[in-house]
């Protein structure tokens, strides 16, 4: 079972203040690149795993998707997502509260989706191989899985946090335990946030084993223009935080 | 043009003493996993890019390959490789001295190889995308490219070397400059060894752009049994050194 940190009040309140919570997709610097992995959604059936406030669910509907089904573990987030769905403009949107580690999709959904999307949710899951197998079953042939996770270089260290070399003044990321997969407990927004570290090889092999072809792969970093506008993003040059992947059902 | 460090006498003498130089493939801990990416070589035409002392060239011939063509920049290494080819047992082996950054294969080789292999050579090259394009052209349809490189986590840091946290006593790898691709000058066996750092995304996208399907991906680490036998390999748990990839021409 996954931790439902988003229904813990202190975490939820701080999360709600992040740019990606306030501004939606435009507040997520990696979104333009992730979006480039998506097909034209016109007339497609879309599933969003870990939909949060529903920013992508609404965006997909507004960009022509026929139906969009959003799944999230957090009642707080689904309540707010439902509150932002305007009648008429968002017909065809459905929401489901579920732990992705124990997801059950309706039997009728088998082989029915064109696109499965997930933003920064999979690294919370203990049973990702099982979920990716369910996603493969839920997709039509040649269907697309497009997702982001926290990068394994980011999730690996026993103690996460950028360091500065006192002699050179240079920032570095003290990587360790890369090959020790499993639970990491971090203090991001709240104490005791539970994540699952997996290596890059494990992410890729979960996809290949399930029957996907890897088609898109990006380790997000700011462009020179973005870096000039947001100097603090220089930490993304030191080490990547976001891993973006696109795959096609074979 | 690549640096020809293997023909620099001090480097060559030290390199010749490494387990992988003395024992061949059995002295390379990552070899069993890399081997698992290869098809049965019986009757196949094989190309080895950066063949060094020719350990893989001879192994492939002894495992049924019809022909094996080895390419290397180092005259020292090719001389020794030729010296280890026994008449009769190794008919069908040819060697070529060439800088892989400027490789020209005979025009008749186009679409003629079943397997292209390369061990720990590609991270020296400035023009890897061009070489991978030539490899794609040299392979038959469904032909295999199997290679290893130094892992991007290993090549990235401005100053390479394992560190120890004085407070915890734990080893860590001070990662930085991950997204700054290009030249790294290291002092391994000799001063001034020139390598090219590329991110994981770049390695993968070079393959996808050239028309390969990614089929095998492994970040080498010792098994618990290997770790018990070689305790100093615990550094491979902290961070990976070897990246192993298999791909199929689409």
Coordinates of C-alpha atoms in Angstrom, one line a residue:
Chain A
X1 CA 0.0 0.0 0.0
X2 CA 1.3 3.5 -0.8
X3 CA 1.6 6.2 1.7
X4 CA -1.2 8.8 1.3
X5 CA 0.9 11.8 2.1
X6 CA -1.3 14.2 0.1
X7 CA -4.1 13.7 2.6
X8 CA -1.8 14.7 5.5
X9 CA -2.8 18.2 6.2
X10 CA 0.6 19.9 6.7
X11 CA 2.0 18.3 3.5
X12 CA -1.1 19.1 1.5
X13 CA -1.1 22.8 2.5
X14 CA 2.6 23.2 1.5
X15 CA 2.1 21.2 -1.7
X16 CA -0.8 23.4 -2.6
X17 CA 1.5 26.4 -2.6
X18 CA 4.0 25.0 -5.1
X19 CA 4.1 26.7 -8.5
X20 CA 2.9 23.4 -10.2
X21 CA -0.1 23.4 -7.8
X22 CA -1.0 27.0 -8.3
X23 CA -0.2 27.4 -12.0
X24 CA -0.8 23.9 -13.1
X25 CA 1.1 22.5 -16.0
X26 CA 2.7 25.8 -16.8
X27 CA 4.2 25.8 -13.3
X28 CA 6.1 22.5 -14.0
X29 CA 9.3 23.2 -15.9
X30 CA 9.5 19.7 -17.4
X31 CA 5.9 19.8 -18.8
X32 CA 6.8 21.1 -22.3
X33 CA 9.2 18.3 -22.9
X34 CA 6.8 15.7 -21.5
X35 CA 4.0 17.1 -23.6
X36 CA 6.2 16.5 -26.7
X37 CA 6.0 12.8 -26.1
X38 CA 2.2 12.8 -26.4
X39 CA 0.3 12.2 -29.6
X40 CA -2.5 14.5 -30.8
X41 CA -5.2 13.6 -28.3
X42 CA -8.2 14.4 -30.6
X43 CA -10.8 11.7 -30.1
X44 CA -8.5 9.6 -27.9
X45 CA -9.3 7.8 -24.6
X46 CA -6.8 8.9 -21.9
X47 CA -6.0 7.6 -18.4
X48 CA -4.1 9.7 -15.9
X49 CA -2.5 7.8 -13.0
X50 CA -1.8 10.1 -10.0
X51 CA -3.9 12.9 -11.5
X52 CA -3.6 15.2 -8.4
X53 CA -5.6 18.4 -8.9
X54 CA -6.5 17.2 -12.4
X55 CA -4.5 19.8 -14.4
X56 CA -3.5 17.3 -17.0
X57 CA -7.0 15.7 -17.0
X58 CA -8.6 19.0 -17.9
X59 CA -5.8 19.9 -20.4
X60 CA -6.3 16.6 -22.2
X61 CA -10.0 17.1 -22.5
X62 CA -9.5 20.7 -23.7
X63 CA -7.1 19.3 -26.3
X64 CA -9.6 17.0 -27.9
X65 CA -9.6 13.8 -25.8
X66 CA -12.9 12.0 -26.0
X67 CA -12.7 10.7 -22.4
X68 CA -10.2 11.2 -19.6
X69 CA -10.2 9.1 -16.5
X70 CA -8.1 10.4 -13.6
X71 CA -7.0 8.2 -10.7
X72 CA -5.5 9.4 -7.4
X73 CA -5.1 8.2 -3.9
X74 CA -5.8 11.6 -2.3
X75 CA -9.4 12.6 -1.4
X76 CA -8.1 16.2 -0.9
X77 CA -6.8 16.4 -4.4
X78 CA -9.8 14.7 -6.1
X79 CA -12.2 17.0 -4.2
X80 CA -10.3 20.0 -5.6
X81 CA -10.0 18.4 -9.1
X82 CA -13.8 17.8 -9.2
X83 CA -14.4 21.4 -8.1
X84 CA -12.4 22.7 -11.1
X85 CA -14.3 20.8 -13.7
X86 CA -16.7 23.2 -15.5
X87 CA -20.0 21.7 -16.7
X88 CA -20.1 21.3 -20.5
X89 CA -16.4 22.1 -21.2
X90 CA -15.3 19.0 -19.4
X91 CA -17.9 16.3 -20.2
X92 CA -16.2 12.9 -20.5
X93 CA -14.0 13.4 -17.4
X94 CA -14.3 10.8 -14.7
X95 CA -12.3 10.4 -11.4
X96 CA -11.6 7.4 -9.3
X97 CA -10.0 7.3 -5.9
X98 CA -7.5 4.4 -5.7
X99 CA -4.1 3.4 -4.5
X100 CA -2.1 2.8 -7.7
X101 CA -0.3 0.0 -5.9
X102 CA -3.6 -1.8 -5.8
X103 CA -5.3 -0.4 -8.9
X104 CA -8.2 -2.2 -10.3
X105 CA -9.5 -0.9 -13.6
X106 CA -13.0 -1.9 -14.8
X107 CA -12.7 -5.2 -16.8
X108 CA -14.3 -3.3 -19.7
X109 CA -11.3 -0.9 -19.8
X110 CA -9.0 -3.7 -21.1
X111 CA -7.4 -2.7 -24.4
X112 CA -9.5 0.5 -24.5
X113 CA -7.0 3.4 -23.8
X114 CA -5.0 5.2 -26.4
X115 CA -2.8 7.1 -23.9
X116 CA -1.8 6.5 -20.3
X117 CA -0.1 9.4 -18.6
X118 CA 1.5 9.8 -15.2
X119 CA 3.3 12.7 -13.7
X120 CA 5.7 12.2 -10.7
X121 CA 3.7 9.4 -9.2
X122 CA 5.4 6.1 -10.0
X123 CA 8.3 6.6 -7.7
X124 CA 5.9 6.3 -4.7
X125 CA 4.8 2.8 -5.7
X126 CA 6.1 -0.5 -4.3
X127 CA 4.4 -2.6 -7.0
X128 CA 5.4 -0.7 -10.2
X129 CA 6.0 -3.8 -12.3
X130 CA 2.5 -4.9 -11.6
X131 CA 1.0 -1.5 -12.4
X132 CA 2.9 -1.3 -15.7
X133 CA 1.6 -4.7 -16.6
X134 CA -2.0 -3.4 -15.9
X135 CA -1.2 -0.3 -18.1
X136 CA -0.1 -2.6 -20.9
X137 CA -3.3 -4.5 -20.6
X138 CA -5.4 -1.3 -20.6
X139 CA -3.8 0.1 -23.7
X140 CA -4.8 -0.5 -27.3
X141 CA -2.2 -2.0 -29.5
X142 CA 0.4 0.8 -30.3
X143 CA -1.0 2.8 -27.3
X144 CA 1.3 5.2 -25.6
X145 CA 2.6 5.3 -22.0
X146 CA 4.0 8.7 -21.2
X147 CA 5.3 9.4 -17.6
X148 CA 7.7 11.3 -15.4
X149 CA 9.4 10.1 -12.2
X150 CA 11.9 11.6 -9.9
X151 CA 15.3 10.6 -11.5
X152 CA 17.1 7.7 -9.9
X153 CA 20.2 9.9 -9.3
X154 CA 17.8 12.1 -7.3
X155 CA 16.2 9.3 -5.3
X156 CA 19.3 7.2 -4.6
X157 CA 21.2 9.0 -1.9
X158 CA 20.9 7.9 1.7
X159 CA 20.9 11.6 2.6
X160 CA 19.4 13.8 -0.1
X161 CA 20.6 17.3 -0.5
X162 CA 23.0 19.4 -2.6
X163 CA 26.4 20.0 -1.0
X164 CA 29.1 22.6 -1.6
X165 CA 32.8 21.7 -1.8
X166 CA 34.4 24.1 0.7
X167 CA 37.6 24.3 -1.2
X168 CA 36.2 25.0 -4.7
X169 CA 32.8 26.4 -3.9
X170 CA 31.3 24.1 -6.4
X171 CA 28.0 22.3 -5.8
X172 CA 27.9 18.6 -5.9
X173 CA 25.3 15.8 -5.3
X174 CA 26.7 13.2 -2.9
X175 CA 25.5 10.1 -4.7
X176 CA 25.5 6.8 -2.8
X177 CA 23.4 3.6 -2.5
X178 CA 22.5 3.8 -6.2
X179 CA 22.3 0.0 -6.5
X180 CA 20.3 -0.4 -3.2
X181 CA 16.8 -0.2 -4.4
X182 CA 13.8 0.3 -2.1
X183 CA 12.4 2.6 0.4
X184 CA 13.7 6.1 0.9
X185 CA 12.3 8.3 3.6
X186 CA 12.8 12.0 2.9
X187 CA 11.7 15.3 4.5
X188 CA 10.2 17.2 1.6
X189 CA 7.4 19.5 2.6
X190 CA 6.7 17.2 5.6
X191 CA 8.8 14.7 7.5
X192 CA 8.6 11.0 6.7
X193 CA 7.7 11.1 3.0
X194 CA 8.1 7.5 1.7
X195 CA 9.4 6.9 -1.8
X196 CA 10.8 3.9 -3.7
X197 CA 14.2 4.2 -5.3
X198 CA 14.8 2.2 -8.5
X199 CA 17.8 2.4 -10.8
X200 CA 17.5 3.5 -14.4
X201 CA 18.0 0.0 -15.6
X202 CA 15.1 -1.2 -13.5
X203 CA 12.7 1.5 -14.9
X204 CA 13.7 0.6 -18.5
X205 CA 13.6 -3.2 -17.9
X206 CA 10.1 -2.9 -16.3
X207 CA 8.9 -1.4 -19.5
X208 CA 10.7 -3.8 -21.8
X209 CA 9.5 -6.8 -19.8
X210 CA 5.9 -5.7 -19.9
X211 CA 6.0 -5.5 -23.7
X212 CA 6.7 -1.8 -24.4
X213 CA 9.1 -0.3 -26.9
X214 CA 11.1 2.6 -25.5
X215 CA 10.6 5.6 -27.8
X216 CA 11.3 8.7 -25.8
X217 CA 13.8 9.4 -23.0
X218 CA 14.8 12.7 -21.4
X219 CA 16.6 13.8 -18.3
X220 CA 15.2 17.3 -17.8
X221 CA 17.4 20.3 -17.5
X222 CA 16.8 24.0 -18.1
X223 CA 17.7 25.6 -21.4
X224 CA 20.3 28.4 -21.3
X225 CA 17.4 30.9 -21.5
X226 CA 15.5 29.2 -18.6
X227 CA 18.7 29.2 -16.6
X228 CA 19.3 32.9 -17.1
X229 CA 15.7 33.5 -15.9
X230 CA 15.9 31.1 -12.9
X231 CA 19.6 31.0 -11.7
X232 CA 18.7 28.6 -8.9
X233 CA 18.0 25.9 -11.5
X234 CA 21.7 25.5 -11.9
X235 CA 21.3 22.5 -9.5
X236 CA 19.7 20.7 -12.5
X237 CA 23.0 21.0 -14.4
X238 CA 24.8 19.3 -11.4
X239 CA 22.3 16.4 -11.4
X240 CA 19.0 15.6 -12.9
X241 CA 15.8 15.6 -10.9
X242 CA 13.2 14.6 -13.5
X243 CA 13.2 11.6 -15.7
X244 CA 10.7 11.6 -18.6
X245 CA 9.9 8.5 -20.6
X246 CA 7.6 7.6 -23.5
X247 CA 6.9 4.1 -24.6
X248 CA 4.7 2.3 -27.1
X249 CA 2.8 -1.0 -26.6
X250 CA 4.3 -3.5 -29.0
Chain B
X1 CA 40.3 12.6 -33.9
X2 CA 40.5 10.4 -30.8
X3 CA 43.5 10.3 -28.5
X4 CA 45.6 7.2 -29.0
X5 CA 46.5 6.7 -25.4
X6 CA 47.0 3.0 -25.8
X7 CA 50.1 3.7 -27.9
X8 CA 51.6 5.9 -25.1
X9 CA 54.1 3.6 -23.5
X10 CA 53.5 4.3 -19.8
X11 CA 49.7 3.9 -20.3
X12 CA 50.1 0.8 -22.4
X13 CA 52.4 -0.9 -19.9
X14 CA 50.0 -0.3 -17.0
X15 CA 47.0 -1.2 -19.0
X16 CA 48.7 -4.5 -20.0
X17 CA 48.8 -5.4 -16.3
X18 CA 45.1 -5.1 -15.6
X19 CA 43.1 -8.3 -15.0
X20 CA 41.1 -7.7 -18.2
X21 CA 44.4 -7.5 -20.2
X22 CA 46.0 -10.5 -18.6
X23 CA 42.9 -12.8 -18.2
X24 CA 40.9 -11.5 -21.1
X25 CA 37.1 -11.6 -20.9
X26 CA 37.2 -13.6 -17.7
X27 CA 39.1 -10.7 -16.1
X28 CA 36.2 -8.3 -16.9
X29 CA 33.5 -8.6 -14.2
X30 CA 30.8 -7.1 -16.5
X31 CA 31.5 -9.6 -19.4
X32 CA 29.0 -12.4 -18.4
X33 CA 26.2 -9.8 -18.4
X34 CA 27.3 -8.3 -21.7
X35 CA 27.6 -11.8 -23.2
X36 CA 24.0 -12.4 -22.3
X37 CA 23.0 -9.7 -24.8
X38 CA 24.6 -11.6 -27.7
X39 CA 22.9 -14.0 -30.0
X40 CA 24.3 -17.5 -30.8
X41 CA 27.2 -16.4 -33.1
X42 CA 27.3 -19.6 -35.1
X43 CA 27.7 -18.7 -38.8
X44 CA 27.4 -15.0 -38.1
X45 CA 29.5 -12.1 -39.4
X46 CA 30.9 -10.0 -36.4
X47 CA 32.5 -6.6 -36.1
X48 CA 34.4 -5.5 -33.0
X49 CA 35.0 -1.8 -32.6
X50 CA 37.9 -1.1 -30.3
X51 CA 39.0 -4.7 -30.2
X52 CA 42.2 -4.1 -28.1
X53 CA 44.1 -7.3 -27.6
X54 CA 41.4 -9.2 -29.6
X55 CA 40.0 -11.2 -26.7
X56 CA 36.5 -10.9 -27.9
X57 CA 37.5 -11.3 -31.6
X58 CA 39.0 -14.7 -30.7
X59 CA 36.2 -15.7 -28.4
X60 CA 33.6 -14.9 -31.1
X61 CA 35.5 -17.0 -33.7
X62 CA 35.8 -19.9 -31.2
X63 CA 32.1 -19.7 -30.6
X64 CA 31.1 -20.2 -34.2
X65 CA 31.3 -16.8 -35.9
X66 CA 32.0 -17.2 -39.6
X67 CA 34.1 -14.0 -39.8
X68 CA 35.2 -11.5 -37.1
X69 CA 36.7 -8.1 -38.1
X70 CA 38.5 -6.2 -35.3
X71 CA 39.2 -2.5 -35.4
X72 CA 41.4 -0.5 -33.1
X73 CA 43.4 2.7 -33.1
X74 CA 46.4 1.2 -31.2
X75 CA 49.2 -0.4 -33.1
X76 CA 50.5 -1.8 -29.9
X77 CA 47.3 -3.6 -29.2
X78 CA 46.8 -4.9 -32.8
X79 CA 50.3 -6.2 -32.9
X80 CA 49.7 -8.2 -29.7
X81 CA 46.2 -9.3 -31.0
X82 CA 47.7 -10.6 -34.2
X83 CA 50.3 -12.5 -32.2
X84 CA 47.6 -14.4 -30.3
X85 CA 45.8 -15.6 -33.4
X86 CA 46.7 -19.3 -33.9
X87 CA 46.7 -20.5 -37.5
X88 CA 43.8 -22.7 -38.3
X89 CA 41.8 -22.1 -35.1
X90 CA 41.2 -18.4 -36.0
X91 CA 40.7 -18.4 -39.8
X92 CA 38.3 -15.7 -40.7
X93 CA 39.7 -13.1 -38.4
X94 CA 40.8 -9.8 -39.8
X95 CA 42.2 -6.7 -38.2
X96 CA 42.1 -3.0 -39.2
X97 CA 43.9 -0.1 -37.6
X98 CA 41.6 2.9 -37.5
X99 CA 40.4 5.8 -35.4
X100 CA 36.7 5.0 -34.7
X101 CA 36.0 8.7 -34.9
X102 CA 36.9 8.6 -38.6
X103 CA 36.0 4.9 -39.4
X104 CA 35.6 3.9 -43.0
X105 CA 34.4 0.4 -43.5
X106 CA 34.7 -1.1 -47.0
X107 CA 31.7 -0.2 -49.1
X108 CA 31.0 -3.9 -49.5
X109 CA 30.5 -4.3 -45.8
X110 CA 27.2 -2.3 -46.0
X111 CA 24.3 -4.3 -44.6
X112 CA 26.6 -7.3 -44.1
X113 CA 27.2 -7.7 -40.4
X114 CA 25.0 -9.7 -38.0
X115 CA 26.6 -8.4 -34.8
X116 CA 28.5 -5.3 -33.9
X117 CA 30.3 -5.4 -30.5
X118 CA 32.2 -2.8 -28.6
X119 CA 33.7 -2.9 -25.1
X120 CA 34.5 0.3 -23.3
X121 CA 35.5 2.3 -26.4
X122 CA 32.6 4.6 -27.3
X123 CA 33.2 7.0 -24.4
X124 CA 36.5 8.0 -26.0
X125 CA 34.8 9.2 -29.2
X126 CA 33.8 12.7 -30.2
X127 CA 31.7 11.6 -33.1
X128 CA 29.6 8.8 -31.6
X129 CA 26.4 9.7 -33.4
X130 CA 28.2 9.4 -36.8
X131 CA 29.7 6.1 -35.8
X132 CA 26.4 4.6 -34.6
X133 CA 24.9 5.7 -38.0
X134 CA 27.7 3.8 -39.8
X135 CA 27.1 0.8 -37.5
X136 CA 23.4 0.9 -38.4
X137 CA 24.4 0.9 -42.1
X138 CA 26.8 -2.0 -41.7
X139 CA 24.3 -4.2 -40.0
X140 CA 21.8 -6.5 -41.6
X141 CA 18.1 -5.9 -40.8
X142 CA 17.5 -7.1 -37.3
X143 CA 21.2 -7.1 -36.7
X144 CA 22.5 -6.5 -33.1
X145 CA 24.6 -3.8 -31.6
X146 CA 26.0 -4.8 -28.2
X147 CA 28.3 -2.5 -26.3
X148 CA 29.6 -1.2 -23.0
X149 CA 30.7 2.3 -22.0
X150 CA 31.8 3.9 -18.8
X151 CA 28.6 4.9 -17.1
X152 CA 27.6 8.6 -17.4
X153 CA 27.4 8.8 -13.6
X154 CA 31.1 7.7 -13.6
X155 CA 32.2 10.1 -16.4
X156 CA 30.3 13.2 -15.3
X157 CA 32.2 14.6 -12.3
X158 CA 34.6 17.5 -12.8
X159 CA 36.8 15.7 -10.3
X160 CA 36.4 11.9 -10.4
X161 CA 37.1 9.9 -7.3
X162 CA 35.2 8.2 -4.4
X163 CA 34.9 10.3 -1.3
X164 CA 34.3 9.4 2.4
X165 CA 31.9 11.4 4.6
X166 CA 34.0 12.1 7.7
X167 CA 31.0 12.1 9.9
X168 CA 29.3 8.9 8.8
X169 CA 32.3 7.0 7.4
X170 CA 30.1 6.3 4.3
X171 CA 31.5 6.4 0.8
X172 CA 29.9 8.7 -1.7
X173 CA 30.4 9.8 -5.3
X174 CA 30.5 13.6 -5.7
X175 CA 28.4 13.9 -8.8
X176 CA 28.4 17.3 -10.6
X177 CA 28.3 18.6 -14.2
X178 CA 26.1 15.7 -15.2
X179 CA 24.4 17.9 -17.9
X180 CA 27.6 19.4 -19.1
X181 CA 28.6 17.0 -21.9
X182 CA 31.9 16.9 -23.6
X183 CA 35.6 16.5 -22.7
X184 CA 36.8 15.1 -19.4
X185 CA 40.5 14.7 -18.8
X186 CA 41.3 12.1 -16.1
X187 CA 44.4 10.6 -14.7
X188 CA 43.7 6.9 -15.0
X189 CA 46.9 4.8 -15.4
X190 CA 48.5 7.9 -17.1
X191 CA 47.9 11.7 -16.9
X192 CA 45.7 13.4 -19.4
X193 CA 43.4 10.6 -20.6
X194 CA 40.7 12.3 -22.7
X195 CA 37.1 11.0 -22.6
X196 CA 33.8 12.3 -23.7
X197 CA 31.0 12.5 -21.1
X198 CA 27.5 12.0 -22.4
X199 CA 24.3 11.7 -20.4
X200 CA 22.2 8.5 -20.4
X201 CA 19.6 10.3 -22.4
X202 CA 22.1 11.1 -25.1
X203 CA 23.3 7.5 -25.4
X204 CA 19.7 6.3 -25.7
X205 CA 18.7 9.0 -28.1
X206 CA 21.7 8.4 -30.3
X207 CA 20.5 4.8 -30.7
X208 CA 16.8 5.7 -31.2
X209 CA 17.7 8.4 -33.7
X210 CA 19.9 6.1 -35.8
X211 CA 17.0 3.6 -36.1
X212 CA 17.7 1.1 -33.3
X213 CA 15.3 -0.4 -30.9
X214 CA 16.6 -0.6 -27.3
X215 CA 16.4 -4.2 -26.2
X216 CA 18.8 -4.6 -23.3
X217 CA 20.0 -2.2 -20.6
X218 CA 22.1 -3.0 -17.5
X219 CA 24.1 -0.9 -15.0
X220 CA 26.6 -3.4 -13.9
X221 CA 27.0 -4.2 -10.2
X222 CA 28.4 -7.2 -8.3
X223 CA 26.2 -10.0 -7.1
X224 CA 26.2 -10.7 -3.3
X225 CA 28.5 -13.6 -4.0
X226 CA 30.9 -11.5 -6.1
X227 CA 30.8 -8.8 -3.4
X228 CA 31.8 -11.3 -0.7
X229 CA 34.7 -12.4 -2.8
X230 CA 35.8 -8.9 -3.8
X231 CA 34.8 -6.5 -0.9
X232 CA 36.4 -3.5 -2.7
X233 CA 33.7 -3.8 -5.3
X234 CA 31.3 -2.1 -2.8
X235 CA 32.1 1.1 -4.7
X236 CA 29.9 -0.4 -7.5
X237 CA 26.9 -0.3 -5.1
X238 CA 27.6 3.4 -4.3
X239 CA 27.6 4.3 -8.1
X240 CA 27.7 2.3 -11.3
X241 CA 30.9 2.3 -13.5
X242 CA 29.8 0.2 -16.5
X243 CA 26.7 0.7 -18.7
X244 CA 25.8 -2.2 -20.9
X245 CA 23.4 -1.8 -23.8
X246 CA 21.9 -4.1 -26.5
X247 CA 19.9 -2.8 -29.5
X248 CA 18.4 -4.2 -32.6
X249 CA 18.4 -2.6 -36.1
X250 CA 14.7 -1.8 -36.9

